[in-house]
Protein backbone atom coordinates (compact mmCIF):
# COMPACT_ATOMS: atom_id res chain seq x y z
CA UNK A 1 0.00 0.00 0.00
CA UNK A 2 1.41 3.37 -1.01
CA UNK A 3 1.82 5.85 1.85
CA UNK A 4 0.75 9.43 1.21
CA UNK A 5 3.63 11.85 1.48
CA UNK A 6 3.54 14.96 3.61
CA UNK A 7 3.93 17.17 0.58
CA UNK A 8 1.19 15.53 -1.47
CA UNK A 9 -1.81 17.74 -2.18
CA UNK A 10 -5.40 17.02 -3.09
CA UNK A 11 -7.91 19.43 -4.61
CA UNK A 12 -10.14 21.24 -2.14
CA UNK A 13 -13.83 21.90 -2.72
CA UNK A 14 -13.07 25.43 -3.91
CA UNK A 15 -10.57 24.22 -6.47
CA UNK A 16 -7.57 25.40 -4.48
CA UNK A 17 -4.90 22.88 -3.49
CA UNK A 18 -5.16 21.71 0.09
CA UNK A 19 -3.00 19.50 2.19
CA UNK A 20 -4.29 15.97 2.51
CA UNK A 21 -3.93 15.62 6.26
CA UNK A 22 -1.27 12.97 5.80
CA UNK A 23 1.48 12.43 8.31
CA UNK A 24 4.59 10.36 8.83
CA UNK A 25 3.54 9.66 12.41
CA UNK A 26 2.80 6.02 13.16
CA UNK A 27 1.14 6.52 16.55
CA UNK A 28 -2.58 7.04 17.16
CA UNK A 29 -2.24 10.83 17.04
CA UNK A 30 -5.97 11.23 16.39
CA UNK A 31 -6.98 9.68 19.73
CA UNK A 32 -6.17 12.68 21.94
CA UNK A 33 -8.12 15.24 19.84
CA UNK A 34 -11.04 12.82 19.68
CA UNK A 35 -10.97 12.24 23.44
CA UNK A 36 -10.79 15.98 24.11
CA UNK A 37 -13.78 16.61 21.85
CA UNK A 38 -15.83 13.90 23.58
CA UNK A 39 -14.99 15.10 27.11
CA UNK A 40 -15.47 18.79 26.30
CA UNK A 41 -18.81 18.11 24.64
CA UNK A 42 -20.01 15.91 27.49
CA UNK A 43 -18.96 18.49 30.08
CA UNK A 44 -20.61 21.30 28.12
CA UNK A 45 -23.89 19.41 27.85
CA UNK A 46 -23.89 18.50 31.54
CA UNK A 47 -22.90 21.99 32.73
CA UNK A 48 -25.60 23.57 30.56
CA UNK A 49 -28.22 21.17 31.89
CA UNK A 50 -27.20 21.86 35.48
CA UNK A 51 -27.14 25.60 34.95
CA UNK A 52 -30.76 25.58 33.80
CA UNK A 53 -31.96 22.87 36.18
CA UNK A 54 -31.81 25.28 39.14
CA UNK A 55 -32.37 22.49 41.64
CA UNK A 56 -30.48 19.97 43.79
CA UNK A 57 -27.48 22.20 44.42
CA UNK A 58 -27.61 22.87 48.17
CA UNK A 59 -28.41 21.08 51.37
CA UNK A 60 -27.19 21.82 54.88
CA UNK A 61 -23.75 23.45 54.60
CA UNK A 62 -23.03 21.87 51.20
CA UNK A 63 -23.18 23.92 48.02
CA UNK A 64 -22.45 22.87 44.44
CA UNK A 65 -19.47 24.59 42.78
CA UNK A 66 -21.75 25.37 39.84
CA UNK A 67 -23.89 27.54 42.11
CA UNK A 68 -21.18 29.13 44.23
CA UNK A 69 -21.37 31.82 45.50
CA UNK A 70 -24.98 31.30 46.52
CA UNK A 71 -26.63 34.23 44.77
CA UNK A 72 -29.99 33.33 46.30
CA UNK A 73 -28.72 34.71 49.60
CA UNK A 74 -28.33 38.12 47.97
CA UNK A 75 -31.18 37.92 45.47
CA UNK A 76 -33.83 35.59 46.94
CA UNK A 77 -36.35 36.52 44.25
CA UNK A 78 -34.01 35.88 41.35
CA UNK A 79 -36.32 34.74 38.52
CA UNK A 80 -33.75 32.49 36.84
CA UNK A 81 -30.98 30.08 37.76
CA UNK A 82 -28.17 31.72 39.72
CA UNK A 83 -25.68 29.50 37.89
CA UNK A 84 -26.25 31.59 34.77
CA UNK A 85 -24.66 34.52 36.61
CA UNK A 86 -21.72 32.48 37.92
CA UNK A 87 -20.61 29.99 35.27
CA UNK A 88 -19.66 32.57 32.59
CA UNK A 89 -16.62 33.60 34.65
CA UNK A 90 -14.93 30.20 35.08
CA UNK A 91 -16.03 29.41 31.52
CA UNK A 92 -14.25 32.50 30.21
CA UNK A 93 -11.14 31.56 32.18
CA UNK A 94 -11.02 28.04 30.79
CA UNK A 95 -12.08 28.93 27.25
CA UNK A 96 -9.23 31.43 26.92
CA UNK A 97 -6.67 29.21 28.70
CA UNK A 98 -3.55 28.58 26.61
CA UNK A 99 -3.74 24.82 27.08
CA UNK A 100 -7.46 24.60 26.33
CA UNK A 101 -7.02 26.73 23.24
CA UNK A 102 -4.54 24.23 21.85
CA UNK A 103 -6.83 21.36 22.84
CA UNK A 104 -10.05 22.57 21.26
CA UNK A 105 -8.37 24.13 18.22
CA UNK A 106 -7.16 20.63 17.40
CA UNK A 107 -10.33 18.81 18.40
CA UNK A 108 -13.03 21.04 16.93
CA UNK A 109 -11.25 22.99 14.20
CA UNK A 110 -8.51 20.48 13.26
CA UNK A 111 -6.22 23.40 12.61
CA UNK A 112 -3.89 21.64 12.97
CA UNK A 113 -5.24 18.28 14.19
CA UNK A 114 -1.87 17.41 15.74
CA UNK A 115 1.87 17.97 15.69
CA UNK A 116 3.42 17.06 12.32
CA UNK A 117 -0.04 16.42 10.88
CA UNK A 118 -1.01 18.46 7.83
CA UNK A 119 -4.42 20.05 7.46
CA UNK A 120 -6.68 21.51 4.84
CA UNK A 121 -5.70 24.99 3.81
CA UNK A 122 -8.01 27.80 4.85
CA UNK A 123 -8.27 31.17 3.20
CA UNK A 124 -8.01 34.33 5.22
CA UNK A 125 -6.56 32.78 8.35
CA UNK A 126 -5.73 35.59 10.77
CA UNK A 127 -4.87 33.68 13.92
CA UNK A 128 -6.18 35.43 17.03
CA UNK A 129 -6.13 38.95 15.63
CA UNK A 130 -9.77 39.17 14.54
CA UNK A 131 -13.14 38.50 16.13
CA UNK A 132 -14.03 36.18 17.77
CA UNK A 133 -10.56 34.78 18.49
CA UNK A 134 -9.19 38.17 19.49
CA UNK A 135 -11.24 37.67 22.67
CA UNK A 136 -8.64 35.09 23.71
CA UNK A 137 -6.56 38.05 24.85
CA UNK A 138 -9.01 38.50 27.73
CA UNK A 139 -7.46 35.51 29.51
CA UNK A 140 -5.43 37.58 31.96
CA UNK A 141 -8.55 39.52 32.93
CA UNK A 142 -10.59 36.33 33.31
CA UNK A 143 -7.89 35.20 35.75
CA UNK A 144 -8.77 38.09 38.07
CA UNK A 145 -12.35 36.78 38.27
CA UNK A 146 -11.26 33.16 38.67
CA UNK A 147 -9.13 33.83 41.76
CA UNK A 148 -11.97 35.03 44.04
CA UNK A 149 -14.17 32.18 42.81
CA UNK A 150 -11.54 29.68 43.94
CA UNK A 151 -11.39 31.47 47.29
CA UNK A 152 -15.16 31.21 47.66
CA UNK A 153 -15.05 27.49 46.84
CA UNK A 154 -12.46 27.02 49.58
CA UNK A 155 -14.80 28.83 51.97
CA UNK A 156 -17.68 26.56 50.89
CA UNK A 157 -15.58 23.46 51.50
CA UNK A 158 -14.19 24.54 54.87
CA UNK A 159 -17.54 25.67 56.24
CA UNK A 160 -18.75 22.06 55.94
CA UNK A 161 -16.21 21.19 58.65
CA UNK A 162 -17.49 23.62 61.27
CA UNK A 163 -21.22 24.31 61.54
CA UNK A 164 -23.95 24.09 64.17
CA UNK A 165 -21.29 24.93 66.76
CA UNK A 166 -19.49 21.67 66.15
CA UNK A 167 -16.75 19.95 64.20
CA UNK A 168 -17.91 17.70 61.38
CA UNK A 169 -16.37 15.62 58.65
CA UNK A 170 -17.89 13.70 55.76
CA UNK A 171 -16.78 12.02 52.57
CA UNK A 172 -18.47 14.84 50.67
CA UNK A 173 -16.35 17.38 52.56
CA UNK A 174 -13.19 15.51 51.55
CA UNK A 175 -14.35 15.53 47.92
CA UNK A 176 -15.01 19.28 48.04
CA UNK A 177 -11.59 20.00 49.56
CA UNK A 178 -9.86 17.80 46.98
CA UNK A 179 -11.74 19.66 44.24
CA UNK A 180 -10.48 22.97 45.64
CA UNK A 181 -6.90 21.69 45.63
CA UNK A 182 -7.15 20.75 41.95
CA UNK A 183 -8.84 24.04 41.03
CA UNK A 184 -6.15 25.97 42.91
CA UNK A 185 -3.39 24.09 41.11
CA UNK A 186 -5.00 24.86 37.77
CA UNK A 187 -5.77 28.51 38.52
CA UNK A 188 -2.48 29.50 40.13
CA UNK A 189 -0.44 27.54 37.61
CA UNK A 190 -1.86 29.34 34.60
CA UNK A 191 0.26 31.47 32.31
CA UNK A 192 -1.54 34.65 33.36
CA UNK A 193 -0.58 34.07 37.00
CA UNK A 194 2.97 33.23 35.98
CA UNK A 195 3.25 36.51 34.10
CA UNK A 196 1.64 38.44 36.95
CA UNK A 197 4.14 37.31 39.59
CA UNK A 198 7.30 37.30 37.48
CA UNK A 199 6.65 38.73 34.07
CA UNK A 200 7.39 42.16 32.65
CA UNK A 201 10.93 42.10 34.07
CA UNK A 202 14.14 42.51 32.11
CA UNK A 203 16.02 40.15 34.43
CA UNK A 204 15.76 38.36 37.76
CA UNK A 205 19.29 39.12 38.95
CA UNK A 206 18.51 42.54 40.39
CA UNK A 207 18.03 42.46 44.18
CA UNK A 208 14.59 44.01 43.93
CA UNK A 209 13.47 41.23 41.56
CA UNK A 210 14.65 38.22 43.56
CA UNK A 211 11.35 37.84 45.41
CA UNK A 212 9.49 37.92 42.11
CA UNK A 213 11.83 35.25 40.80
CA UNK A 214 11.06 32.95 43.73
CA UNK A 215 7.32 33.40 43.23
CA UNK A 216 7.76 32.85 39.50
CA UNK A 217 9.57 29.57 40.21
CA UNK A 218 6.71 28.33 42.41
CA UNK A 219 4.11 29.17 39.79
CA UNK A 220 6.30 27.63 37.09
CA UNK A 221 6.34 24.35 39.03
CA UNK A 222 2.55 24.29 38.76
CA UNK A 223 2.60 25.55 35.18
CA UNK A 224 4.78 22.66 34.05
CA UNK A 225 1.83 20.35 34.80
CA UNK A 226 -0.82 22.75 33.55
CA UNK A 227 -2.36 20.19 31.22
CA UNK A 228 -2.78 17.71 34.06
CA UNK A 229 -4.24 20.37 36.36
CA UNK A 230 -6.63 21.45 33.60
CA UNK A 231 -8.00 17.95 33.04
CA UNK A 232 -8.21 16.81 36.65
CA UNK A 233 -9.84 20.03 37.83
CA UNK A 234 -12.38 19.95 34.99
CA UNK A 235 -13.37 16.40 35.86
CA UNK A 236 -13.33 17.00 39.61
CA UNK A 237 -15.62 20.03 39.48
CA UNK A 238 -18.14 18.03 37.45
CA UNK A 239 -17.95 15.00 39.74
CA UNK A 240 -18.27 17.20 42.83
CA UNK A 241 -21.45 18.68 41.41
CA UNK A 242 -22.75 15.20 40.54
CA UNK A 243 -22.05 14.04 44.09
CA UNK A 244 -23.79 17.03 45.67
CA UNK A 245 -26.76 16.61 43.34
CA UNK A 246 -27.10 12.99 44.44
CA UNK A 247 -26.66 13.90 48.11
CA UNK A 248 -29.37 16.56 47.84
CA UNK A 249 -31.80 13.78 46.97
CA UNK A 250 -30.42 11.34 49.54
CA UNK A 251 -28.49 13.06 52.34
CA UNK A 252 -27.08 9.77 53.63
CA UNK A 253 -24.83 9.71 50.56
CA UNK A 254 -22.75 12.47 52.13
CA UNK A 255 -21.41 9.70 54.41
CA UNK A 256 -21.01 11.71 57.58
CA UNK A 257 -17.94 10.47 59.48
CA UNK A 258 -18.46 12.56 62.63
mmCIF file of N, CA, C and O in Angstrom, residues 72-145:
data_model
loop_
_atom_site.group_PDB
_atom_site.id
_atom_site.type_symbol
_atom_site.label_atom_id
_atom_site.label_comp_id
_atom_site.label_asym_id
_atom_site.label_seq_id
_atom_site.Cartn_x
_atom_site.Cartn_y
_atom_site.Cartn_z
ATOM 1 N N UNK A 72 -28.643 33.258 45.718
ATOM 2 C CA UNK A 72 -29.985 33.327 46.302
ATOM 3 C C UNK A 72 -29.971 34.031 47.654
ATOM 4 O O UNK A 72 -30.995 34.564 48.095
ATOM 5 N N UNK A 73 -28.818 34.018 48.323
ATOM 6 C CA UNK A 73 -28.716 34.715 49.601
ATOM 7 C C UNK A 73 -28.783 36.227 49.409
ATOM 8 O O UNK A 73 -29.229 36.950 50.300
ATOM 9 N N UNK A 74 -28.327 36.687 48.259
ATOM 10 C CA UNK A 74 -28.328 38.122 47.974
ATOM 11 C C UNK A 74 -29.554 38.539 47.169
ATOM 12 O O UNK A 74 -30.050 39.655 47.310
ATOM 13 N N UNK A 75 -30.018 37.624 46.319
ATOM 14 C CA UNK A 75 -31.182 37.917 45.474
ATOM 15 C C UNK A 75 -32.182 36.767 45.600
ATOM 16 O O UNK A 75 -32.283 35.915 44.714
ATOM 17 N N UNK A 76 -32.921 36.721 46.705
ATOM 18 C CA UNK A 76 -33.834 35.587 46.941
ATOM 19 C C UNK A 76 -34.941 35.463 45.905
ATOM 20 O O UNK A 76 -35.491 34.376 45.715
ATOM 21 N N UNK A 77 -35.271 36.553 45.243
ATOM 22 C CA UNK A 77 -36.352 36.519 44.253
ATOM 23 C C UNK A 77 -35.820 36.455 42.826
ATOM 24 O O UNK A 77 -36.516 36.826 41.876
ATOM 25 N N UNK A 78 -34.605 35.978 42.679
ATOM 26 C CA UNK A 78 -34.009 35.882 41.349
ATOM 27 C C UNK A 78 -34.884 34.994 40.466
ATOM 28 O O UNK A 78 -35.152 33.837 40.807
ATOM 29 N N UNK A 79 -35.350 35.499 39.324
ATOM 30 C CA UNK A 79 -36.322 34.745 38.517
ATOM 31 C C UNK A 79 -35.707 33.661 37.633
ATOM 32 O O UNK A 79 -36.431 32.978 36.911
ATOM 33 N N UNK A 80 -34.402 33.504 37.669
ATOM 34 C CA UNK A 80 -33.752 32.487 36.843
ATOM 35 C C UNK A 80 -32.631 31.834 37.644
ATOM 36 O O UNK A 80 -32.326 32.241 38.768
ATOM 37 N N UNK A 81 -32.027 30.833 37.070
ATOM 38 C CA UNK A 81 -30.983 30.084 37.757
ATOM 39 C C UNK A 81 -29.775 30.962 38.065
ATOM 40 O O UNK A 81 -29.252 31.651 37.186
ATOM 41 N N UNK A 82 -29.329 30.919 39.312
ATOM 42 C CA UNK A 82 -28.170 31.716 39.716
ATOM 43 C C UNK A 82 -26.900 31.262 39.010
ATOM 44 O O UNK A 82 -25.958 32.040 38.848
ATOM 45 N N UNK A 83 -26.871 30.012 38.576
ATOM 46 C CA UNK A 83 -25.683 29.497 37.891
ATOM 47 C C UNK A 83 -25.401 30.263 36.605
ATOM 48 O O UNK A 83 -24.251 30.349 36.165
ATOM 49 N N UNK A 84 -26.433 30.830 36.008
ATOM 50 C CA UNK A 84 -26.251 31.590 34.772
ATOM 51 C C UNK A 84 -25.470 32.874 35.014
ATOM 52 O O UNK A 84 -24.895 33.444 34.079
ATOM 53 N N UNK A 85 -25.441 33.335 36.266
ATOM 54 C CA UNK A 85 -24.657 34.520 36.612
ATOM 55 C C UNK A 85 -23.224 34.156 37.000
ATOM 56 O O UNK A 85 -22.333 35.009 36.969
ATOM 57 N N UNK A 86 -23.011 32.900 37.364
ATOM 58 C CA UNK A 86 -21.723 32.476 37.921
ATOM 59 C C UNK A 86 -20.838 31.792 36.887
ATOM 60 O O UNK A 86 -19.655 32.129 36.733
ATOM 61 N N UNK A 87 -21.403 30.835 36.166
ATOM 62 C CA UNK A 87 -20.606 29.994 35.274
ATOM 63 C C UNK A 87 -19.889 30.739 34.149
ATOM 64 O O UNK A 87 -18.837 30.278 33.694
ATOM 65 N N UNK A 88 -20.401 31.878 33.654
ATOM 66 C CA UNK A 88 -19.656 32.570 32.587
ATOM 67 C C UNK A 88 -18.229 32.946 32.968
ATOM 68 O O UNK A 88 -17.352 32.991 32.095
ATOM 69 N N UNK A 89 -17.960 33.174 34.248
ATOM 70 C CA UNK A 89 -16.616 33.605 34.655
ATOM 71 C C UNK A 89 -15.600 32.457 34.615
ATOM 72 O O UNK A 89 -14.543 32.600 33.983
ATOM 73 N N UNK A 90 -15.877 31.313 35.251
ATOM 74 C CA UNK A 90 -14.932 30.202 35.077
ATOM 75 C C UNK A 90 -14.894 29.688 33.643
ATOM 76 O O UNK A 90 -13.855 29.211 33.180
ATOM 77 N N UNK A 91 -16.020 29.814 32.924
ATOM 78 C CA UNK A 91 -16.028 29.407 31.521
ATOM 79 C C UNK A 91 -15.086 30.280 30.703
ATOM 80 O O UNK A 91 -14.310 29.778 29.876
ATOM 81 N N UNK A 92 -15.130 31.587 30.936
ATOM 82 C CA UNK A 92 -14.245 32.502 30.213
ATOM 83 C C UNK A 92 -12.785 32.207 30.531
ATOM 84 O O UNK A 92 -11.916 32.265 29.652
ATOM 85 N N UNK A 93 -12.514 31.863 31.778
ATOM 86 C CA UNK A 93 -11.140 31.564 32.182
ATOM 87 C C UNK A 93 -10.626 30.310 31.488
ATOM 88 O O UNK A 93 -9.507 30.281 30.976
ATOM 89 N N UNK A 94 -11.453 29.287 31.433
ATOM 90 C CA UNK A 94 -11.023 28.038 30.794
ATOM 91 C C UNK A 94 -11.016 28.155 29.271
ATOM 92 O O UNK A 94 -10.126 27.619 28.608
ATOM 93 N N UNK A 95 -11.993 28.831 28.713
ATOM 94 C CA UNK A 95 -12.078 28.930 27.254
ATOM 95 C C UNK A 95 -10.914 29.702 26.657
ATOM 96 O O UNK A 95 -10.522 29.467 25.512
ATOM 97 N N UNK A 96 -10.349 30.633 27.425
ATOM 98 C CA UNK A 96 -9.226 31.427 26.923
ATOM 99 C C UNK A 96 -7.883 30.899 27.408
ATOM 100 O O UNK A 96 -6.841 31.474 27.078
ATOM 101 N N UNK A 97 -7.896 29.821 28.179
ATOM 102 C CA UNK A 97 -6.670 29.214 28.702
ATOM 103 C C UNK A 97 -5.779 28.750 27.551
ATOM 104 O O UNK A 97 -6.256 28.205 26.555
ATOM 105 N N UNK A 98 -4.480 28.942 27.686
ATOM 106 C CA UNK A 98 -3.553 28.581 26.611
ATOM 107 C C UNK A 98 -3.608 27.085 26.306
ATOM 108 O O UNK A 98 -3.568 26.679 25.139
ATOM 109 N N UNK A 99 -3.685 26.262 27.344
ATOM 110 C CA UNK A 99 -3.743 24.823 27.080
ATOM 111 C C UNK A 99 -5.048 24.452 26.396
ATOM 112 O O UNK A 99 -5.059 23.715 25.407
ATOM 113 N N UNK A 100 -6.169 24.954 26.913
ATOM 114 C CA UNK A 100 -7.462 24.597 26.331
ATOM 115 C C UNK A 100 -7.582 25.089 24.894
ATOM 116 O O UNK A 100 -8.223 24.446 24.061
ATOM 117 N N UNK A 101 -6.982 26.223 24.607
ATOM 118 C CA UNK A 101 -7.022 26.726 23.236
ATOM 119 C C UNK A 101 -6.369 25.729 22.286
ATOM 120 O O UNK A 101 -6.910 25.414 21.221
ATOM 121 N N UNK A 102 -5.205 25.243 22.680
ATOM 122 C CA UNK A 102 -4.542 24.232 21.855
ATOM 123 C C UNK A 102 -5.416 22.996 21.719
ATOM 124 O O UNK A 102 -5.565 22.428 20.622
ATOM 125 N N UNK A 103 -6.038 22.590 22.827
ATOM 126 C CA UNK A 103 -6.828 21.362 22.835
ATOM 127 C C UNK A 103 -8.048 21.463 21.931
ATOM 128 O O UNK A 103 -8.294 20.586 21.095
ATOM 129 N N UNK A 104 -8.828 22.545 22.072
ATOM 130 C CA UNK A 104 -10.049 22.574 21.258
ATOM 131 C C UNK A 104 -9.813 23.098 19.849
ATOM 132 O O UNK A 104 -10.616 22.838 18.952
ATOM 133 N N UNK A 105 -8.711 23.803 19.600
ATOM 134 C CA UNK A 105 -8.371 24.130 18.217
ATOM 135 C C UNK A 105 -8.129 22.843 17.433
ATOM 136 O O UNK A 105 -8.538 22.710 16.279
ATOM 137 N N UNK A 106 -7.446 21.903 18.068
ATOM 138 C CA UNK A 106 -7.162 20.635 17.398
ATOM 139 C C UNK A 106 -8.411 19.770 17.291
ATOM 140 O O UNK A 106 -8.647 19.131 16.268
ATOM 141 N N UNK A 107 -9.203 19.739 18.356
ATOM 142 C CA UNK A 107 -10.330 18.814 18.404
ATOM 143 C C UNK A 107 -11.510 19.261 17.556
ATOM 144 O O UNK A 107 -12.125 18.450 16.861
ATOM 145 N N UNK A 108 -11.843 20.553 17.623
ATOM 146 C CA UNK A 108 -13.032 21.039 16.930
ATOM 147 C C UNK A 108 -12.729 21.663 15.569
ATOM 148 O O UNK A 108 -13.543 21.585 14.655
ATOM 149 N N UNK A 109 -11.571 22.304 15.444
ATOM 150 C CA UNK A 109 -11.251 22.991 14.199
ATOM 151 C C UNK A 109 -10.238 22.235 13.349
ATOM 152 O O UNK A 109 -10.066 22.556 12.174
ATOM 153 N N UNK A 110 -9.544 21.260 13.964
ATOM 154 C CA UNK A 110 -8.514 20.480 13.261
ATOM 155 C C UNK A 110 -7.529 21.390 12.540
ATOM 156 O O UNK A 110 -7.161 21.164 11.395
ATOM 157 N N UNK A 111 -7.095 22.413 13.243
ATOM 158 C CA UNK A 111 -6.216 23.400 12.610
ATOM 159 C C UNK A 111 -5.068 23.766 13.544
ATOM 160 O O UNK A 111 -5.129 24.803 14.213
ATOM 161 N N UNK A 112 -4.027 22.952 13.608
ATOM 162 C CA UNK A 112 -3.891 21.636 12.971
ATOM 163 C C UNK A 112 -4.470 20.549 13.871
ATOM 164 O O UNK A 112 -4.673 20.782 15.059
ATOM 165 N N UNK A 113 -4.708 19.358 13.345
ATOM 166 C CA UNK A 113 -5.239 18.284 14.185
ATOM 167 C C UNK A 113 -4.206 17.689 15.129
ATOM 168 O O UNK A 113 -4.563 17.007 16.083
ATOM 169 N N UNK A 114 -2.919 17.932 14.869
ATOM 170 C CA UNK A 114 -1.872 17.410 15.737
ATOM 171 C C UNK A 114 -0.507 17.850 15.256
ATOM 172 O O UNK A 114 -0.365 18.406 14.159
ATOM 173 N N UNK A 115 0.506 17.620 16.080
ATOM 174 C CA UNK A 115 1.867 17.966 15.690
ATOM 175 C C UNK A 115 2.298 17.107 14.498
ATOM 176 O O UNK A 115 2.056 15.899 14.479
ATOM 177 N N UNK A 116 2.919 17.744 13.518
ATOM 178 C CA UNK A 116 3.420 17.058 12.320
ATOM 179 C C UNK A 116 2.306 16.385 11.530
ATOM 180 O O UNK A 116 2.520 15.399 10.838
ATOM 181 N N UNK A 117 1.091 16.917 11.658
ATOM 182 C CA UNK A 117 -0.044 16.421 10.877
ATOM 183 C C UNK A 117 -0.540 17.576 10.023
ATOM 184 O O UNK A 117 -0.869 18.642 10.544
ATOM 185 N N UNK A 118 -0.589 17.380 8.723
ATOM 186 C CA UNK A 118 -1.012 18.459 7.834
ATOM 187 C C UNK A 118 -2.522 18.634 7.891
ATOM 188 O O UNK A 118 -3.254 17.762 8.345
ATOM 189 N N UNK A 119 -2.997 19.754 7.392
ATOM 190 C CA UNK A 119 -4.420 20.046 7.461
ATOM 191 C C UNK A 119 -4.852 20.778 6.208
ATOM 192 O O UNK A 119 -4.039 21.277 5.439
ATOM 193 N N UNK A 120 -6.149 20.844 6.018
ATOM 194 C CA UNK A 120 -6.678 21.515 4.843
ATOM 195 C C UNK A 120 -6.462 23.018 4.943
ATOM 196 O O UNK A 120 -6.713 23.631 5.976
ATOM 197 N N UNK A 121 -6.016 23.569 3.845
ATOM 198 C CA UNK A 121 -5.700 24.988 3.808
ATOM 199 C C UNK A 121 -6.967 25.826 3.920
ATOM 200 O O UNK A 121 -7.983 25.525 3.321
ATOM 201 N N UNK A 122 -6.887 26.885 4.710
ATOM 202 C CA UNK A 122 -8.012 27.799 4.850
ATOM 203 C C UNK A 122 -7.610 29.176 4.344
ATOM 204 O O UNK A 122 -6.505 29.633 4.577
ATOM 205 N N UNK A 123 -8.533 29.822 3.684
ATOM 206 C CA UNK A 123 -8.268 31.171 3.197
ATOM 207 C C UNK A 123 -8.538 32.187 4.304
ATOM 208 O O UNK A 123 -9.439 32.021 5.113
ATOM 209 N N UNK A 124 -7.762 33.227 4.304
ATOM 210 C CA UNK A 124 -8.013 34.332 5.216
ATOM 211 C C UNK A 124 -7.746 34.026 6.672
ATOM 212 O O UNK A 124 -8.363 34.626 7.547
ATOM 213 N N UNK A 125 -6.857 33.099 6.957
ATOM 214 C CA UNK A 125 -6.555 32.782 8.350
ATOM 215 C C UNK A 125 -5.811 33.940 8.994
ATOM 216 O O UNK A 125 -4.802 34.410 8.485
ATOM 217 N N UNK A 126 -6.317 34.420 10.104
ATOM 218 C CA UNK A 126 -5.729 35.590 10.767
ATOM 219 C C UNK A 126 -5.312 35.294 12.201
ATOM 220 O O UNK A 126 -5.050 36.217 12.972
ATOM 221 N N UNK A 127 -5.280 34.021 12.565
ATOM 222 C CA UNK A 127 -4.867 33.684 13.921
ATOM 223 C C UNK A 127 -5.849 34.214 14.948
ATOM 224 O O UNK A 127 -7.062 34.044 14.813
ATOM 225 N N UNK A 128 -5.332 34.899 15.965
ATOM 226 C CA UNK A 128 -6.177 35.434 17.034
ATOM 227 C C UNK A 128 -6.207 36.957 16.999
ATOM 228 O O UNK A 128 -6.288 37.617 18.024
ATOM 229 N N UNK A 129 -6.156 37.499 15.777
ATOM 230 C CA UNK A 129 -6.133 38.949 15.626
ATOM 231 C C UNK A 129 -7.490 39.532 15.253
ATOM 232 O O UNK A 129 -7.662 40.739 15.243
ATOM 233 N N UNK A 130 -8.454 38.679 14.915
ATOM 234 C CA UNK A 130 -9.768 39.166 14.536
ATOM 235 C C UNK A 130 -10.839 38.456 15.356
ATOM 236 O O UNK A 130 -10.601 37.400 15.938
ATOM 237 N N UNK A 131 -12.019 39.057 15.392
ATOM 238 C CA UNK A 131 -13.144 38.499 16.130
ATOM 239 C C UNK A 131 -13.553 37.160 15.518
ATOM 240 O O UNK A 131 -13.554 37.018 14.300
ATOM 241 N N UNK A 132 -13.890 36.140 16.311
ATOM 242 C CA UNK A 132 -14.031 36.182 17.768
ATOM 243 C C UNK A 132 -12.768 35.790 18.532
ATOM 244 O O UNK A 132 -12.722 35.899 19.746
ATOM 245 N N UNK A 133 -11.730 35.326 17.798
ATOM 246 C CA UNK A 133 -10.560 34.783 18.486
ATOM 247 C C UNK A 133 -9.717 35.851 19.169
ATOM 248 O O UNK A 133 -8.907 35.535 20.035
ATOM 249 N N UNK A 134 -9.922 37.111 18.802
ATOM 250 C CA UNK A 134 -9.195 38.173 19.489
ATOM 251 C C UNK A 134 -9.600 38.237 20.961
ATOM 252 O O UNK A 134 -8.858 38.743 21.810
ATOM 253 N N UNK A 135 -10.771 37.688 21.281
ATOM 254 C CA UNK A 135 -11.238 37.673 22.669
ATOM 255 C C UNK A 135 -10.377 36.765 23.549
ATOM 256 O O UNK A 135 -10.469 36.833 24.776
ATOM 257 N N UNK A 136 -9.543 35.928 22.922
ATOM 258 C CA UNK A 136 -8.643 35.090 23.709
ATOM 259 C C UNK A 136 -7.688 35.935 24.546
ATOM 260 O O UNK A 136 -7.170 35.477 25.569
ATOM 261 N N UNK A 137 -7.465 37.166 24.116
ATOM 262 C CA UNK A 137 -6.564 38.052 24.853
ATOM 263 C C UNK A 137 -7.139 38.496 26.197
ATOM 264 O O UNK A 137 -6.444 39.140 26.989
ATOM 265 N N UNK A 138 -8.387 38.144 26.458
ATOM 266 C CA UNK A 138 -9.008 38.496 27.733
ATOM 267 C C UNK A 138 -8.629 37.518 28.845
ATOM 268 O O UNK A 138 -9.109 37.655 29.970
ATOM 269 N N UNK A 139 -7.777 36.554 28.532
ATOM 270 C CA UNK A 139 -7.462 35.514 29.513
ATOM 271 C C UNK A 139 -6.920 36.091 30.820
ATOM 272 O O UNK A 139 -7.321 35.672 31.909
ATOM 273 N N UNK A 140 -6.021 37.044 30.733
ATOM 274 C CA UNK A 140 -5.429 37.582 31.963
ATOM 275 C C UNK A 140 -6.468 38.293 32.818
ATOM 276 O O UNK A 140 -6.358 38.325 34.045
ATOM 277 N N UNK A 141 -7.493 38.857 32.170
ATOM 278 C CA UNK A 141 -8.552 39.519 32.933
ATOM 279 C C UNK A 141 -9.519 38.491 33.519
ATOM 280 O O UNK A 141 -10.045 38.676 34.621
ATOM 281 N N UNK A 142 -9.746 37.409 32.783
ATOM 282 C CA UNK A 142 -10.587 36.330 33.310
ATOM 283 C C UNK A 142 -9.943 35.711 34.544
ATOM 284 O O UNK A 142 -10.638 35.247 35.455
ATOM 285 N N UNK A 143 -8.609 35.728 34.589
ATOM 286 C CA UNK A 143 -7.888 35.198 35.749
ATOM 287 C C UNK A 143 -8.262 35.965 37.013
ATOM 288 O O UNK A 143 -8.408 35.372 38.089
ATOM 289 N N UNK A 144 -8.439 37.276 36.897
ATOM 290 C CA UNK A 144 -8.773 38.089 38.067
ATOM 291 C C UNK A 144 -10.143 37.729 38.633
ATOM 292 O O UNK A 144 -10.392 37.907 39.831
ATOM 293 N N UNK A 145 -11.044 37.232 37.790
ATOM 294 C CA UNK A 145 -12.347 36.783 38.270
ATOM 295 C C UNK A 145 -12.270 35.354 38.809
ATOM 296 O O UNK A 145 -13.029 34.988 39.710
#
